[in-house]
Coordinates of C-alpha atoms in Angstrom, one line a residue:
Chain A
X1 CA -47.3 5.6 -24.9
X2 CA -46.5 2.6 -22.6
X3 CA -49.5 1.7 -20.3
X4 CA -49.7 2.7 -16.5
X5 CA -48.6 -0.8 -15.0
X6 CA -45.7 -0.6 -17.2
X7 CA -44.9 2.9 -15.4
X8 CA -44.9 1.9 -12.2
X9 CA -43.2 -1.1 -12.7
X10 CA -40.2 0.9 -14.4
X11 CA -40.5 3.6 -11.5
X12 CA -40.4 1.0 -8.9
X13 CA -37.4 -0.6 -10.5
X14 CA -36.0 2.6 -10.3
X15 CA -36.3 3.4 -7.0
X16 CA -34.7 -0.2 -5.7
X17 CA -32.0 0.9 -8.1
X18 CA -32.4 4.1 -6.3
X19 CA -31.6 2.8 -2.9
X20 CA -29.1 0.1 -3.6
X21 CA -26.3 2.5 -5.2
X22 CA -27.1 5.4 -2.4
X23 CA -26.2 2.0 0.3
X24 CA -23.2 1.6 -1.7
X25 CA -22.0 5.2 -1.7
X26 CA -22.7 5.6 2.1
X27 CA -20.6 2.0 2.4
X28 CA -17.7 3.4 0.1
X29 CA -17.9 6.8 2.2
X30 CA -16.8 5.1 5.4
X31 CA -14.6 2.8 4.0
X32 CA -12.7 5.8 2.4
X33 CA -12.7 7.2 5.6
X34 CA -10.9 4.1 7.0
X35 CA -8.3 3.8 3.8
X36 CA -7.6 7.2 4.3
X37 CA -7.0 7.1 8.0
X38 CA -4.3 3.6 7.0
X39 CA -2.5 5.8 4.1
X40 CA -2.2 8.6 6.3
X41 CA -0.7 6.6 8.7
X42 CA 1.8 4.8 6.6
X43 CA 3.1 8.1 5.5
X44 CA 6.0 8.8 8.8
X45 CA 7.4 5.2 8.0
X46 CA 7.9 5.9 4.6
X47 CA 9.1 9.6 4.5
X48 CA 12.2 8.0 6.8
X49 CA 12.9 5.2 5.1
X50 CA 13.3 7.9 2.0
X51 CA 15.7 9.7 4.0
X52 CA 17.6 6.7 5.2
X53 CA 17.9 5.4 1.9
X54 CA 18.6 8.7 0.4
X55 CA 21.7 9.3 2.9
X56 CA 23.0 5.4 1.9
X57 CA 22.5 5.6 -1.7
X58 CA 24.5 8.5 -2.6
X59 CA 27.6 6.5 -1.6
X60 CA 26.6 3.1 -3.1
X61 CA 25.1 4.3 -6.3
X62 CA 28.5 4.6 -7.7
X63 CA 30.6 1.9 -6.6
X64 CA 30.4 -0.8 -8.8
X65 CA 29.3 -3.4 -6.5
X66 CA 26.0 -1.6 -5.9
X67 CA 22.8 -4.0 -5.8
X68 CA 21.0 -4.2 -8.9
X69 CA 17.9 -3.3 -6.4
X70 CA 19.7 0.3 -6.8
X71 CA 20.9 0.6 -10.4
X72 CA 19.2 -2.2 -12.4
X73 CA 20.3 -4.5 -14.3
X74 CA 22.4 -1.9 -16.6
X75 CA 20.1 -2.8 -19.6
X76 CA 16.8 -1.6 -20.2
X77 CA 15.6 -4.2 -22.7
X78 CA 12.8 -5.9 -20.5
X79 CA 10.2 -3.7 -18.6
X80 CA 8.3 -5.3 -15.6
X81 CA 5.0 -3.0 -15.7
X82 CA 3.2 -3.3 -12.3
X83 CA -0.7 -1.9 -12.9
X84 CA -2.6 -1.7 -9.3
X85 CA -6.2 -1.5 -9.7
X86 CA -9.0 -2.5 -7.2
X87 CA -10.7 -6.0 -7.3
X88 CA -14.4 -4.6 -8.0
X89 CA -16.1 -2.3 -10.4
X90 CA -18.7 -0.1 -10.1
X91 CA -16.3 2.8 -9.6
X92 CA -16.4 5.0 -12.7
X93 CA -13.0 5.0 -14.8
X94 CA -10.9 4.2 -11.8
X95 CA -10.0 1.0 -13.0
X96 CA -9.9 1.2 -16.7
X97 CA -8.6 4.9 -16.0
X98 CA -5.2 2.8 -15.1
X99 CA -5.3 0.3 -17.7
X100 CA -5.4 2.8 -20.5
X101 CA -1.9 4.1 -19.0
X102 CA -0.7 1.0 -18.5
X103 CA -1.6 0.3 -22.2
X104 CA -0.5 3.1 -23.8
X105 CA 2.9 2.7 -21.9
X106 CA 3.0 -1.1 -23.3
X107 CA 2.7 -0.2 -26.4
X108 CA 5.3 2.9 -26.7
X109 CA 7.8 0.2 -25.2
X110 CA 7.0 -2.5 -27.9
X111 CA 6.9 0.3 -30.9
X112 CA 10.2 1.5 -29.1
X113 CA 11.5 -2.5 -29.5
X114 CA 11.2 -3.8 -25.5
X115 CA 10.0 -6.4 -24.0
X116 CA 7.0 -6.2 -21.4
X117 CA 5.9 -8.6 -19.4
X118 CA 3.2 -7.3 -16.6
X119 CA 2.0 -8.2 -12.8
X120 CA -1.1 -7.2 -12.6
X121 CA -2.0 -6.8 -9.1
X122 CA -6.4 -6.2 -8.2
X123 CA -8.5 -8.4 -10.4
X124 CA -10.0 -5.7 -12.4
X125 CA -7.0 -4.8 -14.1
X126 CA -6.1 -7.8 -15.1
X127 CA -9.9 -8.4 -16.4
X128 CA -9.2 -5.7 -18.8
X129 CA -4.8 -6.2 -20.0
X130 CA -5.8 -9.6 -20.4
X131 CA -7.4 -8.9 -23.3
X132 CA -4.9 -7.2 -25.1
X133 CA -2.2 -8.5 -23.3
X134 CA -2.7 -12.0 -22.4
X135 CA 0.6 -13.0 -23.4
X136 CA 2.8 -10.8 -21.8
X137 CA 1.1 -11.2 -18.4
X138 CA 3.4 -13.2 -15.9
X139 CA 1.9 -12.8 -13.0
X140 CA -1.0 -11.6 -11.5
X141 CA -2.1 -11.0 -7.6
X142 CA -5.5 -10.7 -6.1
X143 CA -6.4 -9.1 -3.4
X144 CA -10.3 -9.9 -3.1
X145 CA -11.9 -11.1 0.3
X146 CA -9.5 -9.2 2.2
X147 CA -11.0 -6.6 3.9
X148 CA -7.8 -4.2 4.0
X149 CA -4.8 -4.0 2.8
X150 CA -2.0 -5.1 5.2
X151 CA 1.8 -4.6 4.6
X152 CA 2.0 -8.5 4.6
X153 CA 0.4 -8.0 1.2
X154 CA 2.8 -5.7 -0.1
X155 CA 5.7 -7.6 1.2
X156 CA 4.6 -10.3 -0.6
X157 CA 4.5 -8.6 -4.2
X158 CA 7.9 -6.8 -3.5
X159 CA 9.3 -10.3 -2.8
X160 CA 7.7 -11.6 -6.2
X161 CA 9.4 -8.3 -7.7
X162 CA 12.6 -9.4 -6.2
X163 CA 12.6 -13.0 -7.2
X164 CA 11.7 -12.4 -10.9
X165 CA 15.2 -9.5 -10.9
X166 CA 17.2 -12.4 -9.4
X167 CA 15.9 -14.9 -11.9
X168 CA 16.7 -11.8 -14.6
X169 CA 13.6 -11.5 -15.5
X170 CA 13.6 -7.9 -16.3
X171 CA 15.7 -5.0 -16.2
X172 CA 13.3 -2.1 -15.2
X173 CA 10.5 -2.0 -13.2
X174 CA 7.4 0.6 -13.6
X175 CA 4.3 0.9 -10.8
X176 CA 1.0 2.0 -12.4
X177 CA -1.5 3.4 -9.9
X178 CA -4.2 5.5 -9.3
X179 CA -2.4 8.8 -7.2
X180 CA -5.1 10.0 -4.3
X181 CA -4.8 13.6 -5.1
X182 CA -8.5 14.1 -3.3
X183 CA -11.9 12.2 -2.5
X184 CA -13.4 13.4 -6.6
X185 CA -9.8 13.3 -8.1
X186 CA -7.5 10.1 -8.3
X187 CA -4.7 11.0 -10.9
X188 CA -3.1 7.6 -13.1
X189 CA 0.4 7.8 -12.5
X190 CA 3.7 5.9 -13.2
X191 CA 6.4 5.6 -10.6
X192 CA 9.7 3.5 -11.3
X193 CA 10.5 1.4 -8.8
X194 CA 14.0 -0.3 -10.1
X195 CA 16.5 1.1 -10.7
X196 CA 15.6 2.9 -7.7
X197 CA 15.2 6.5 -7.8
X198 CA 17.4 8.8 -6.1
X199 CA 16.1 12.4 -4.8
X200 CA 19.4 13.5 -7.0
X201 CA 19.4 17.3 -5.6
X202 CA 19.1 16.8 -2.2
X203 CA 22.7 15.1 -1.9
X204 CA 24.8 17.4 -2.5
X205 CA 23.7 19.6 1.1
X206 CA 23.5 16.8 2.7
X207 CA 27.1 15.5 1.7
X208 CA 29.0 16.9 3.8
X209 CA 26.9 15.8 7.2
X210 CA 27.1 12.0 5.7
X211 CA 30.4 12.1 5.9
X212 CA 30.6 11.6 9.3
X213 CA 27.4 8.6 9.5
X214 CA 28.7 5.9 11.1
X215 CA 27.0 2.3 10.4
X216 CA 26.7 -1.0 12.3
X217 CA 27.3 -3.7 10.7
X218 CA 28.2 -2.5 7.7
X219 CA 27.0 0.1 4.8
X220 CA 26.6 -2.5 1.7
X221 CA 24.7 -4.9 4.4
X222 CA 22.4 -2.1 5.4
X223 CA 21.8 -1.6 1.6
X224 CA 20.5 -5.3 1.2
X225 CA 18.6 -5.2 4.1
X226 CA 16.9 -1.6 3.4
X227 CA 16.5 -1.9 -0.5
X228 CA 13.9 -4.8 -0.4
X229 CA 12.1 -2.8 2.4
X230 CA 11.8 0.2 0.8
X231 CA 10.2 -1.4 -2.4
X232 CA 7.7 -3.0 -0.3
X233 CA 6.9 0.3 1.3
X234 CA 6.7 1.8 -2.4
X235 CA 4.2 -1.2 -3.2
X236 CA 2.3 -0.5 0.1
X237 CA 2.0 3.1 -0.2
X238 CA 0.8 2.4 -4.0
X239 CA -2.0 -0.5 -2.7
X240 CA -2.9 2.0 0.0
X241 CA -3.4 5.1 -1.9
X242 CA -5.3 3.0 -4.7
X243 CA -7.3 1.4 -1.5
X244 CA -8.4 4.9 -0.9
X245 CA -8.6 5.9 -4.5
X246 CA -10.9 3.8 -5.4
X247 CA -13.6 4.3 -2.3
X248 CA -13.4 7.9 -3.5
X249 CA -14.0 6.8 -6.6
X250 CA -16.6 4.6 -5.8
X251 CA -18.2 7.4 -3.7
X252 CA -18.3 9.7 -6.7
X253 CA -19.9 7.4 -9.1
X254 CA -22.5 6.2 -6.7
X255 CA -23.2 9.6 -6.2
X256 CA -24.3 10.4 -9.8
X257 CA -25.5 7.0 -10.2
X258 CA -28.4 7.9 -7.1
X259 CA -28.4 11.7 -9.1
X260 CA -29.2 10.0 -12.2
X261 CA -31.7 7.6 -10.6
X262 CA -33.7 10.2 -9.0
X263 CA -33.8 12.5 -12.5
X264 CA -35.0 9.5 -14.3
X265 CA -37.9 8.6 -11.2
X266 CA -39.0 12.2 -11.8
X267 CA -39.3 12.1 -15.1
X268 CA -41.1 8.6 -15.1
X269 CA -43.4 10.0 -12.5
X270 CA -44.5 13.0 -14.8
X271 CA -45.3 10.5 -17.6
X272 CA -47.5 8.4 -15.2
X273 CA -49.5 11.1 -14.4
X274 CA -49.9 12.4 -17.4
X275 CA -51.2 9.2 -18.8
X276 CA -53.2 8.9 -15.6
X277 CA -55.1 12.5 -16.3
X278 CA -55.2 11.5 -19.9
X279 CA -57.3 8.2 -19.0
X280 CA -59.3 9.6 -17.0
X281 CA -60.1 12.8 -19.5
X282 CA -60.9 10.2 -21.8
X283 CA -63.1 8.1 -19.1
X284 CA -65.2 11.3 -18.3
X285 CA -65.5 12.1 -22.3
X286 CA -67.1 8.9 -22.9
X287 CA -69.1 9.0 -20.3
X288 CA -70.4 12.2 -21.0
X289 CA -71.0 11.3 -25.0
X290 CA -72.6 8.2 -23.3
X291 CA -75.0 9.9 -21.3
X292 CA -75.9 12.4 -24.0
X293 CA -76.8 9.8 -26.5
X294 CA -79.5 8.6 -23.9
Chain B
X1 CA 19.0 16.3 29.0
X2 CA 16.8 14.5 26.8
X3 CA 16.6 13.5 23.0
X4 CA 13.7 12.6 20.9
X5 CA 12.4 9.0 20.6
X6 CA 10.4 8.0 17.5
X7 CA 9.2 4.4 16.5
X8 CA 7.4 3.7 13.4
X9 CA 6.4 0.7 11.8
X10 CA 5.5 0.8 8.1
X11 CA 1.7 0.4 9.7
X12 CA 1.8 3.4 11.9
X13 CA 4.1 5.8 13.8
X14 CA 3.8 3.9 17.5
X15 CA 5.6 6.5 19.6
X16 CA 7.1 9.7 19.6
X17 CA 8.8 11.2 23.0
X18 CA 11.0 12.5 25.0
X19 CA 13.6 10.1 26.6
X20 CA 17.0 10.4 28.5
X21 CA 18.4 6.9 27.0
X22 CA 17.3 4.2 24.9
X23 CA 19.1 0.7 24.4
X24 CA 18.7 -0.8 21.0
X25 CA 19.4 -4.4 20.0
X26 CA 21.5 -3.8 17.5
X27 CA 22.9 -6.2 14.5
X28 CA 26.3 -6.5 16.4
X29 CA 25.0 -6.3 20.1
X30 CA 22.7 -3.8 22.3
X31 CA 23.6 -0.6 21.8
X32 CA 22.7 2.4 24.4
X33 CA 21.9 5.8 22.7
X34 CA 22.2 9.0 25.0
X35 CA 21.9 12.4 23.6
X36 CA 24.4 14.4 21.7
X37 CA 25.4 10.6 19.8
X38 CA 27.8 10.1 17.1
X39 CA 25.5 10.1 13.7
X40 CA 25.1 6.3 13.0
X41 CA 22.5 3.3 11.2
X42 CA 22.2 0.5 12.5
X43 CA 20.5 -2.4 11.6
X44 CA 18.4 -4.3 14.3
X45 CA 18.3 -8.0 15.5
X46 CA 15.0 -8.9 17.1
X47 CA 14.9 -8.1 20.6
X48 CA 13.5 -5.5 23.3
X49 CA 14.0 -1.9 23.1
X50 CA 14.0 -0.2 26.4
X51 CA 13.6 3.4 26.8
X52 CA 15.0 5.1 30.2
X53 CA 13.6 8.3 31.6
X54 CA 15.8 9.4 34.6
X55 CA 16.8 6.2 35.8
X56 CA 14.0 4.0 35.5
X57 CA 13.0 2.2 32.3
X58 CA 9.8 3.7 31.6
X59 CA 8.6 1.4 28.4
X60 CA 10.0 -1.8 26.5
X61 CA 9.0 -2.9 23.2
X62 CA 9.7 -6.0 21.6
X63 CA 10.5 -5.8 17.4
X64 CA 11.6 -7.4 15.8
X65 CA 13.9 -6.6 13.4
X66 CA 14.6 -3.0 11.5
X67 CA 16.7 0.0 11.6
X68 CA 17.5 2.7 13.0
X69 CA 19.1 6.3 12.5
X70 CA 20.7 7.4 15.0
X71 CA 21.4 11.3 15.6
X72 CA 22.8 13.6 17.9
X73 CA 19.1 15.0 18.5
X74 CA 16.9 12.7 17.4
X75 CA 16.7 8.8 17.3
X76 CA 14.1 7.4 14.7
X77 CA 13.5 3.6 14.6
X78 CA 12.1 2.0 11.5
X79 CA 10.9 -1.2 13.1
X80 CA 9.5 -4.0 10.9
X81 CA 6.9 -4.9 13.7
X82 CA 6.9 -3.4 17.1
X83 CA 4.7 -4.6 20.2
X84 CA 4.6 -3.3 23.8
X85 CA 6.4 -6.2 25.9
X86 CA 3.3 -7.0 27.9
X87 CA 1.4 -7.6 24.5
X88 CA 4.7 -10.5 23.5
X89 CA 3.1 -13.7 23.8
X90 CA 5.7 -16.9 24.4
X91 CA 3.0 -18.8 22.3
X92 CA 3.5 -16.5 19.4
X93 CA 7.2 -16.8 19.7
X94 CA 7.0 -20.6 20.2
X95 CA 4.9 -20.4 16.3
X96 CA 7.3 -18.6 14.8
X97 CA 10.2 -20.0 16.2
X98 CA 8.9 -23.7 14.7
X99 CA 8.4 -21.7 10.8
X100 CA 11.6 -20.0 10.8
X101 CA 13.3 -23.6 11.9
X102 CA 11.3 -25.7 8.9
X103 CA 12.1 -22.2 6.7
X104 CA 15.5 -23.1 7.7
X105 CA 15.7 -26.6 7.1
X106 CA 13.7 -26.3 3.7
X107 CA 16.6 -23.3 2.6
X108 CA 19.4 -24.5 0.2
X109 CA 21.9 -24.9 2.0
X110 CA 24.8 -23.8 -0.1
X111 CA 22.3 -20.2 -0.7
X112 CA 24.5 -18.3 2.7
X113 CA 22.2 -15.2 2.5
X114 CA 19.0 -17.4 2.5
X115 CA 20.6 -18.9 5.4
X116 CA 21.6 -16.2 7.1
X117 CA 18.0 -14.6 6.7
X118 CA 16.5 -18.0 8.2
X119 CA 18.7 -17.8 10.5
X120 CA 18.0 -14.1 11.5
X121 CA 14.6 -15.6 12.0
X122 CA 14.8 -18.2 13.9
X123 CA 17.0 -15.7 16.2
X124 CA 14.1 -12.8 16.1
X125 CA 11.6 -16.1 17.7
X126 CA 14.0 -16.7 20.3
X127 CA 14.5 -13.3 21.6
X128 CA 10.8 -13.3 21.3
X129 CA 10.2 -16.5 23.5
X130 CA 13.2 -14.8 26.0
X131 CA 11.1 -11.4 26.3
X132 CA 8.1 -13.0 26.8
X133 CA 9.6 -15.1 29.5
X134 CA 10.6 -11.9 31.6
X135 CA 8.4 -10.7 33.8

């Protein structure tokens, strides 16, 4: 039986516990709020960008010059796998919810006999590749001290990604992220992001309209211009929606974490008193057998 | 007869309305978009974008640089950065103008679609600096 001073120590330490994750689950709330309001406002951008792209692919997809933005490199020897996690912890298996894909997809590829090299973009994830996976890491971003996430940002990566297909650095490109389904639920998810993929079924109704699309100055230009745009909105959408992802999560696990804290104070509490009744049976009995003996 | 007007930037969806004619600065010139228009894309040089309603411009908006998909209905521009020409600040413009001339000078010169990106830039200032100019 630990004494009483020990008790209320532990219960005490408890209760700070107590009300530092219940600050941290109100801060994530509103800062989900806020992440949401950003995704949700990146969406119109993107959904046209799909259907430009969509309407300019079909025709360039097949002619030989196509960019290798569109059709990759041809080969699919060297996979570039791009795991986006947040930059702090403290959120449940968010972040190690997204390394365990990212893992498991490393290591199909190498038993398969392909090369992986990784980008790890939020600092958490690459806390936890780099241990098993120090050596194919070639490139990591960090986004901590920024407050949110800016398309700047996810230009920047998409240029990286760019660069490093130039350079021939890899011939396929995968995004690992957390997918916002809701606020409890973020879903670990893998989305290719070159060769570029093509909403296949949709072409053949629209065929016959984009036909008749004129373009100023040119269609292949267009394609270089749009191609590295449309990555960087893939990137963005993926930072955003792992922005949000991870509040939630953050929200969720703070939420137990103050559940748990309180269970644990109420237990402590009904140990203390129990000890406390206990002593002071044990007072009154020796007083008692003290004043008898007189 | 009116069409609708929509401008997005990857950020947020700016503005969405009714408008009898819009003028673009496209790639290869500005380009003036009444309803009931050939189906087009066209790719955008900086510069303003002025919307008309009746016969008076009603709004401009400096981007600068993007697409846009032009339809006989609808006219959607995918802008890379928009910003209400009263917000356009020459000092801004003067700033970038300075970076995309060092971006130019520091790009290999033999590299001609590095250069013509720099270029594009330095271009996208000036228009910039010229909008910001008018009053």
């Amino acid at each position: 039986m630990p004494s009483l001073k020990a008790l209320r120590t532990r219960i005490n330490s408890v209760k700070s516990t107590q009300k530092i994750t219940s600050a941290m689950k109100m801060v994530a709330a509103s800062k989900l709020r806020r992440a949401q309001t950003q995704a949700e406002a990146a969406r119109p951008y993107a959904e046209r960008m799909e259907r430009m792209l969509a309407s300019l692919a079909a025709g360039a997809a097949s002619s030989p010059t196509a960019p290798p933005l569109l059709i990759g490199t041809g080969k699919e020897q060297v996979h570039l796998l791009v795991p986006v996690t947040g930059d702090r912890g403290l959120a449940g298996a968010f972040n190690s919810s997204v390394a365990r894909l990212t893992r498991e997809l490393a290591r199909r590829l190498e038993s398969q006999g392909r090369t992986v090299k990784m980008l790890t973009v939020g600092r958490k994830g690459r806390d936890i590749l780099r241990r098993d996976f120090a050596s194919r890491i070639v490139g990591e971003v960090s986004l901590a001290g920024k407050r949110t996430v800016g398309f700047a940002d996810a230009q920047e990566i998409a240029a990286r990604i760019v660069g490093m297909l130039e350079a021939g650095e890899f011939d396929i490109c995968t995004l690992v992220f957390n997918r916002f389904a809701s606020v409890i639920s973020q879903v670990p998810t893998e989305t290719r992001l070159i060769p570029a993929p093509l909403p296949a079924q949709e072409e053949a109704a629209t065929d016959g309209a984009r036909a008749e699309v004129e373009f100023e100055p040119d269609e292949e230009t267009i394609l270089a211009e749009l191609l590295p745009r449309a990555l960087a909105i893939q990137v963005y959408r993926a930072m955003l929606e792992n922005a949000a992802g991870f509040y939630g999560a953050q929200m969720t696990a703070m939420d137990n974490a103050t559940r748990n804290a309180g269970d644990m104070i109420k237990r402590l509490t009904l140990n203390y008193n129990r000890a406390r009744q206990a002593n002071i049976t044990k007072e009154l009995i020796e007083i008692i057998s003290g004043a008898e003996a007189v | 007869m009116r069409f609708e007007l929509e401008i997005v930037s990857p950020e947020k969806l700016l503005l969405a309305r009714q408008v009898d004619m819009v003028v673009l600065p496209a790639a290869e010139g500005e380009l003036g978009v009444l309803v009931e228009h050939a189906p087009m894309i066209v790719m955008m040089r900086g510069g303003p974008i002025r919307l008309y309603e009746g016969e008076q411009v009603t709004d401009t908006l400096f981007v600068s640089g993007g697409f846009a998909e032009i339809t006989p209905s609808r006219v959607t521009v995918l802008a890379d950065e928009a910003t209400p020409l009263a917000e356009v600040s020459r000092a801004e413009g003067e700033r970038r103008l300075a970076a995309a001339q060092a971006a130019y000078e520091a790009t290999d010169k033999l590299d001609v679609p590095a250069l013509d990106r720099a270029m594009n830039r330095i271009q996208a200032a000036q228009a910039m600096i010229e909008s910001a100019q008018a009053p």
